[in-house]
Coordinates of C-alpha atoms and ligand atoms in Angstrom, one line a residue:
M25 CA 8.8 -2.6 63.9
K26 CA 5.7 -3.9 65.6
F27 CA 4.0 -7.2 65.0
A28 CA 0.6 -8.4 66.3
V29 CA -1.1 -11.7 65.6
T30 CA -4.8 -10.8 65.6
H31 CA -6.4 -14.2 64.7
R32 CA -5.4 -17.8 64.9
D33 CA -7.0 -20.7 63.1
G34 CA -5.2 -24.0 63.8
A35 CA -1.5 -23.3 63.2
A36 CA -2.4 -20.5 60.7
R37 CA -2.1 -16.9 61.9
R38 CA -3.5 -13.6 60.6
G39 CA -1.3 -10.7 61.7
R40 CA -0.2 -7.1 61.1
L41 CA 3.3 -5.9 60.8
T42 CA 4.0 -2.2 61.2
L43 CA 7.1 -1.1 59.3
P44 CA 8.6 2.4 58.5
H45 CA 6.9 2.4 55.1
G46 CA 3.4 1.2 56.1
E47 CA 1.5 -1.8 57.4
V48 CA 1.9 -5.3 56.1
D49 CA -1.1 -7.7 56.5
T50 CA 0.0 -11.3 57.1
P51 CA 0.1 -13.9 55.6
Q52 CA 1.6 -11.8 52.8
F53 CA 3.5 -12.4 49.6
M54 CA 6.4 -10.2 48.6
P55 CA 7.0 -9.7 44.8
V56 CA 10.7 -10.0 44.0
G57 CA 12.5 -6.9 42.7
T58 CA 15.9 -8.4 42.1
V59 CA 17.9 -5.4 40.9
A60 CA 15.7 -2.6 42.3
S61 CA 13.0 -3.6 39.7
V62 CA 10.2 -6.2 39.8
K63 CA 10.8 -7.5 36.3
A64 CA 8.4 -5.9 33.6
I65 CA 6.4 -4.1 36.4
A66 CA 6.4 -0.4 37.4
P67 CA 5.8 0.7 40.9
D68 CA 2.3 2.0 40.0
D69 CA 1.3 -1.5 38.8
L70 CA 2.5 -2.8 42.2
Q71 CA 0.4 -0.1 44.0
A72 CA -2.6 -1.0 41.9
I73 CA -2.5 -4.7 42.9
G74 CA -2.0 -3.7 46.6
A75 CA 1.6 -4.8 47.2
Q76 CA 2.7 -3.8 50.7
I77 CA 6.3 -4.9 50.6
I78 CA 8.7 -6.1 47.9
L79 CA 12.1 -7.9 48.1
G80 CA 15.4 -6.7 46.8
N81 CA 18.5 -8.9 46.3
T82 CA 21.7 -7.7 48.1
Y83 CA 24.0 -9.9 45.9
H84 CA 22.6 -8.3 42.6
L85 CA 22.6 -4.7 44.0
L86 CA 26.1 -5.2 45.3
L87 CA 27.4 -6.1 41.8
R88 CA 25.2 -3.5 40.0
P89 CA 24.8 -0.5 40.6
G90 CA 26.5 -0.9 44.0
P91 CA 25.2 0.1 47.5
A92 CA 27.2 3.4 47.6
L93 CA 25.4 4.7 44.5
V94 CA 22.0 3.6 45.8
Q95 CA 22.7 5.4 49.1
E96 CA 23.9 8.5 47.3
M97 CA 20.6 8.5 45.3
G98 CA 18.6 8.6 48.6
G99 CA 18.3 4.8 49.3
L100 CA 16.5 2.0 47.6
H101 CA 13.0 3.4 48.1
R102 CA 13.7 6.7 46.5
F103 CA 16.1 5.3 43.8
M104 CA 13.3 3.0 42.5
S105 CA 10.4 5.3 43.4
W106 CA 8.7 2.7 45.7
E107 CA 7.0 4.3 48.7
K108 CA 6.1 1.1 50.5
N109 CA 8.3 -1.4 52.4
V110 CA 11.4 -3.3 51.1
L111 CA 13.0 -6.4 52.5
T112 CA 16.5 -7.3 51.3
D113 CA 18.1 -10.7 51.6
S114 CA 21.7 -10.9 52.7
G115 CA 23.2 -12.1 49.4
G116 CA 24.0 -15.5 50.9
F117 CA 21.7 -17.6 48.7
Q118 CA 23.0 -16.1 45.4
V119 CA 26.6 -16.6 46.5
Y120 CA 25.8 -20.3 46.6
S121 CA 23.5 -20.5 43.6
L122 CA 25.0 -17.9 41.1
A123 CA 28.5 -16.9 42.0
E124 CA 31.5 -18.7 40.7
Q125 CA 34.7 -19.9 42.4
R126 CA 33.3 -19.3 45.9
K127 CA 35.3 -20.0 49.0
I128 CA 33.7 -20.1 52.4
S129 CA 35.7 -19.4 55.5
E130 CA 35.0 -18.4 59.1
E131 CA 35.3 -14.8 57.9
G132 CA 32.7 -15.0 55.1
A133 CA 32.5 -15.8 51.4
V134 CA 34.9 -14.8 48.7
F135 CA 33.5 -15.3 45.1
S136 CA 33.7 -14.2 41.5
S137 CA 30.8 -12.1 40.1
H138 CA 28.7 -14.1 37.6
L139 CA 28.6 -10.8 35.5
D140 CA 32.2 -10.0 35.0
G141 CA 34.3 -12.4 37.0
S142 CA 35.4 -9.7 39.4
R143 CA 36.5 -10.8 42.9
Q144 CA 33.9 -10.0 45.6
E145 CA 33.6 -10.6 49.3
L146 CA 30.6 -10.8 51.6
T147 CA 31.0 -11.1 55.3
P148 CA 28.3 -10.9 58.0
E149 CA 29.4 -7.3 58.8
K150 CA 29.5 -6.3 55.1
A151 CA 26.1 -7.8 54.2
T152 CA 24.5 -6.0 57.1
R153 CA 26.2 -2.7 56.3
I154 CA 25.1 -3.0 52.6
Q155 CA 21.5 -3.5 53.6
L156 CA 21.6 -0.5 55.9
Q157 CA 23.1 1.6 53.1
L158 CA 20.2 0.4 50.8
G159 CA 17.8 1.6 53.6
S160 CA 15.8 -1.7 53.8
D161 CA 12.9 -1.9 56.2
I162 CA 13.8 -5.5 56.9
L163 CA 17.4 -6.9 56.7
M164 CA 18.2 -10.5 56.6
A165 CA 21.2 -12.1 58.5
F166 CA 24.0 -13.5 56.4
D167 CA 23.8 -17.3 56.4
E168 CA 25.0 -20.3 54.4
C169 CA 22.4 -22.3 52.5
P170 CA 24.0 -25.7 51.7
P171 CA 22.3 -27.9 49.0
S172 CA 19.8 -30.2 50.7
Q173 CA 21.7 -33.3 49.5
S174 CA 24.9 -32.2 51.3
P175 CA 26.2 -34.7 53.8
R176 CA 24.9 -34.3 57.3
A177 CA 28.3 -33.5 58.7
Y178 CA 28.6 -30.6 56.3
H179 CA 25.1 -29.3 57.4
E180 CA 26.3 -29.5 61.1
E181 CA 29.5 -27.6 60.4
S182 CA 27.6 -25.0 58.3
L183 CA 24.9 -24.5 60.9
E184 CA 27.4 -23.7 63.7
R185 CA 29.2 -21.2 61.4
T186 CA 25.9 -19.6 60.4
T187 CA 25.0 -19.1 64.1
R188 CA 28.3 -17.3 64.6
W189 CA 27.7 -15.3 61.4
E190 CA 24.2 -14.2 62.5
R191 CA 25.6 -13.1 65.9
R192 CA 28.1 -10.9 64.0
C193 CA 25.2 -9.5 61.9
Q194 CA 23.3 -8.7 65.1
Q195 CA 26.4 -6.9 66.6
T196 CA 26.8 -4.8 63.4
W197 CA 23.1 -4.0 63.3
L198 CA 23.0 -3.0 67.0
A199 CA 26.1 -0.8 66.6
E200 CA 25.1 0.9 63.3
D201 CA 21.3 1.2 63.6
P202 CA 21.0 2.4 67.2
A203 CA 17.5 3.9 66.6
R204 CA 16.4 0.4 65.3
E205 CA 14.8 2.0 62.3
H206 CA 15.5 -1.2 60.4
A207 CA 14.6 -4.7 61.6
L208 CA 17.0 -7.6 61.4
F209 CA 15.6 -11.1 60.9
G210 CA 17.5 -14.3 61.7
I211 CA 17.5 -17.4 59.5
V212 CA 17.2 -21.0 60.5
Q213 CA 18.8 -23.6 58.3
G214 CA 19.2 -27.4 58.7
G215 CA 17.9 -28.9 55.5
L216 CA 15.5 -31.7 56.0
H217 CA 17.2 -32.9 59.2
R218 CA 14.6 -32.4 61.9
D219 CA 17.0 -32.5 64.9
L220 CA 19.3 -29.9 63.2
R221 CA 16.3 -27.6 62.5
E222 CA 15.3 -27.9 66.1
R223 CA 18.8 -27.2 67.4
H224 CA 19.3 -24.2 65.0
A225 CA 15.9 -22.8 65.7
A226 CA 16.7 -22.7 69.4
E227 CA 20.0 -21.0 68.7
I228 CA 18.5 -18.4 66.4
A229 CA 15.5 -17.7 68.7
A230 CA 17.9 -17.1 71.5
L231 CA 19.4 -14.1 69.6
D232 CA 16.0 -12.5 70.1
L233 CA 15.9 -10.7 66.8
P234 CA 12.7 -8.9 65.6
G235 CA 11.7 -11.7 63.2
N236 CA 12.8 -15.1 62.0
A237 CA 13.0 -16.9 58.7
L238 CA 13.3 -20.5 57.4
G239 CA 15.9 -20.8 54.7
G240 CA 17.0 -23.9 52.8
F241 CA 13.6 -25.1 51.7
S242 CA 12.6 -25.5 48.0
V243 CA 16.2 -26.1 47.0
G244 CA 15.6 -29.3 45.1
E245 CA 13.6 -31.5 47.5
E246 CA 10.2 -33.0 46.6
P247 CA 7.2 -30.7 47.4
Q248 CA 5.8 -33.2 50.0
A249 CA 9.1 -33.3 51.9
M250 CA 9.2 -29.5 51.9
W251 CA 5.7 -29.1 53.2
E252 CA 6.4 -31.6 56.0
G253 CA 9.7 -29.9 56.8
V254 CA 8.0 -26.5 57.0
A255 CA 5.1 -27.9 59.1
H256 CA 7.7 -29.2 61.6
A257 CA 10.0 -26.2 61.5
A258 CA 7.5 -23.3 61.6
P259 CA 6.2 -23.9 65.2
L260 CA 9.9 -24.0 66.4
L261 CA 10.1 -20.2 65.6
P262 CA 8.9 -17.8 68.3
Q263 CA 5.1 -17.3 68.3
D264 CA 5.1 -13.6 68.9
K265 CA 7.4 -12.7 66.0
P266 CA 6.9 -12.8 62.2
R267 CA 7.9 -16.0 60.4
Y268 CA 9.2 -15.8 56.9
L269 CA 9.7 -18.7 54.5
M270 CA 12.4 -17.7 52.0
G271 CA 12.1 -18.3 48.3
V272 CA 8.9 -20.4 48.3
G273 CA 6.9 -21.0 46.0
T274 CA 3.8 -22.2 44.1
P275 CA 0.3 -21.2 45.1
E276 CA 0.0 -24.7 46.6
D277 CA 3.2 -24.1 48.6
L278 CA 1.9 -20.8 49.9
L279 CA -1.5 -22.2 51.1
R280 CA 0.1 -25.3 52.8
C281 CA 2.8 -23.3 54.5
A282 CA 0.6 -20.5 55.6
L283 CA -1.6 -23.2 57.2
A284 CA 1.6 -24.3 59.0
G285 CA 2.0 -20.9 60.5
I286 CA 4.2 -18.9 58.0
D287 CA 3.5 -15.2 57.7
L288 CA 5.7 -14.0 54.9
F289 CA 6.6 -15.4 51.5
D290 CA 8.7 -14.3 48.4
C291 CA 9.4 -16.1 45.2
V292 CA 10.4 -15.2 41.6
L293 CA 8.0 -17.9 40.3
P294 CA 4.8 -15.8 39.5
T295 CA 6.8 -13.3 37.5
R296 CA 9.2 -15.8 35.9
V297 CA 6.5 -18.1 34.7
A298 CA 4.4 -15.1 33.5
R299 CA 7.2 -14.2 31.1
N300 CA 6.9 -17.8 29.8
G301 CA 3.1 -17.5 29.3
L302 CA 1.9 -19.4 32.4
L303 CA -1.0 -17.7 34.2
F304 CA -2.3 -18.8 37.6
T305 CA -6.1 -18.6 37.9
R306 CA -8.8 -19.6 40.4
R307 CA -9.4 -22.6 38.0
G308 CA -5.8 -23.7 37.9
R309 CA -2.9 -23.1 35.6
L310 CA -3.5 -21.6 32.1
Q311 CA -0.9 -21.8 29.3
I312 CA -1.8 -18.7 27.3
K313 CA 0.0 -20.0 24.1
A314 CA -2.5 -22.9 23.8
A315 CA -4.4 -22.9 20.5
R316 CA -7.7 -23.2 22.3
Y317 CA -7.4 -19.6 23.5
A318 CA -6.9 -18.2 20.0
K319 CA -10.5 -16.9 19.8
D320 CA -11.4 -16.9 23.5
P321 CA -13.0 -13.6 24.5
R322 CA -12.9 -14.2 28.3
P323 CA -10.3 -12.7 30.6
P324 CA -7.7 -15.0 32.1
D325 CA -9.6 -15.2 35.4
D326 CA -13.1 -13.8 35.5
A327 CA -12.9 -13.5 39.3
C328 CA -9.7 -11.4 39.1
G329 CA -9.9 -7.6 39.3
C330 CA -6.4 -6.8 37.9
Y331 CA -5.8 -4.4 35.0
T332 CA -5.1 -7.3 32.7
C333 CA -8.3 -9.2 33.5
R334 CA -10.4 -6.1 33.4
T335 CA -9.2 -5.0 30.0
F336 CA -7.9 -7.9 27.8
S337 CA -9.1 -11.2 26.4
R338 CA -7.2 -14.5 26.4
A339 CA -7.2 -14.2 22.6
Y340 CA -5.3 -10.9 22.8
L341 CA -2.9 -12.1 25.4
R342 CA -2.2 -15.2 23.4
H343 CA -1.5 -13.0 20.3
L344 CA 0.9 -10.8 22.3
F345 CA 2.8 -13.8 23.6
A346 CA 2.9 -15.5 20.1
A347 CA 4.2 -12.2 18.6
R348 CA 6.8 -11.9 21.4
E349 CA 5.5 -8.4 22.2
L350 CA 7.0 -6.9 25.4
L351 CA 3.5 -5.9 26.6
A352 CA 2.9 -9.7 27.2
F353 CA 5.5 -9.7 30.0
R354 CA 3.9 -6.8 31.8
L355 CA 0.3 -7.9 31.5
N356 CA 1.0 -11.5 32.4
S357 CA 3.2 -10.4 35.4
I358 CA 0.5 -8.0 36.7
H359 CA -2.0 -10.8 36.6
N360 CA 0.1 -13.5 38.3
L361 CA 1.2 -11.1 41.1
C362 CA -2.4 -10.0 41.6
F363 CA -3.4 -13.6 41.9
Y364 CA -0.8 -14.3 44.5
L365 CA -1.8 -11.2 46.6
D366 CA -5.5 -12.1 46.2
L367 CA -4.8 -15.6 47.4
M368 CA -3.2 -14.3 50.5
R369 CA -6.0 -11.7 51.0
E370 CA -8.6 -14.4 50.7
L371 CA -6.7 -16.7 53.0
R372 CA -6.4 -13.9 55.7
A373 CA -10.2 -13.4 55.5
A374 CA -10.7 -17.2 55.9
I375 CA -8.4 -17.2 58.9
E376 CA -10.5 -14.5 60.5
R377 CA -13.6 -16.6 59.9
G378 CA -11.9 -19.7 61.2
E379 CA -12.2 -21.3 57.8
A380 CA -8.6 -21.4 56.6
K381 CA -8.5 -25.2 56.1
A382 CA -11.7 -25.2 54.1
Y383 CA -10.6 -22.3 51.9
A384 CA -7.1 -23.8 51.2
G385 CA -8.7 -27.2 50.5
R386 CA -11.0 -25.7 47.9
M387 CA -8.2 -23.8 46.2
L388 CA -5.9 -26.9 46.2
E389 CA -8.6 -29.0 44.7
R390 CA -9.0 -26.5 41.8
F391 CA -5.3 -26.4 41.2
A392 CA -5.1 -30.2 41.2
L393 CA -7.9 -30.3 38.5
G394 CA -6.3 -27.7 36.3
E395 CA -7.8 -25.5 33.6
Ligands
ZN410 ZN1 -6.0 -10.8 36.6

């Protein structure tokens, strides 16, 4: 993996990440393909909107269909017919948010599957091996993500354990991927405690992994607190390596956090809300079910070049949604993902011109006004 920052504008960076399955321009958004599928979207839709990297969830793939089957079918890329890059998380976040009866120990996490109650185990070694079996271009270290309202003492104990876990991930990765075909990223936790973020960022940076991430944001705190936390934590991560903010967020979050120096984002939000009829546009949010779109011949966003906007009217999309037609899921998801990728593309161009703040300010204003 190679990473070069080509332009800086304030704290914002425009860079290029070279991975085994192609280049990734940063800042970049990664659509989420939870169980080896970006919900309602086929790989050719993703190609058409210019996606360069998607995310897969280790927890979900562990439960179904299982990493051994994916490996036997040629790895995640071949299994799902996706030729570009894949980043997988370590499964840690879902163990805390989805699994039942979880028990954390120094060894790792034991939990019950949310699908069938079966007993499962994830350790730093196992999470790393699974991601290597899947064939991910970027693997994430196994960490613990405590709820932001956990007592400070718990955060401290968890951070110390997470550092030990990440070191074990690194040892497994070094031993089992000697050619360094796959890049391992470390994760910095610490909730909203600034001194804990600083301490953990120093510990994780010292591991000298190819990239670093911020975890534990957007887990229930107010947006303003998250933006301030990210603005404080992003510069703590090494300058010359990619910085990934996990699981965030809204278009406003992406703009503000990219201005703070974040390079990579992922979130289920654009596809999840698309299935509920919420479309993001350059004029703000659009609820397609609203009666005022019943006879509206315009596309959702007349500045968008996606298949949905080139081809269909708001009136038709409203009809599909009202009739609960499956096509609504696909068309709405294509548009929202295209909007997110365009937002990042426009922001990259603004960073190159030294106009990142002005661009973000204009977009934030439009979102505040709403459609
Ligand atoms: Zn569109």
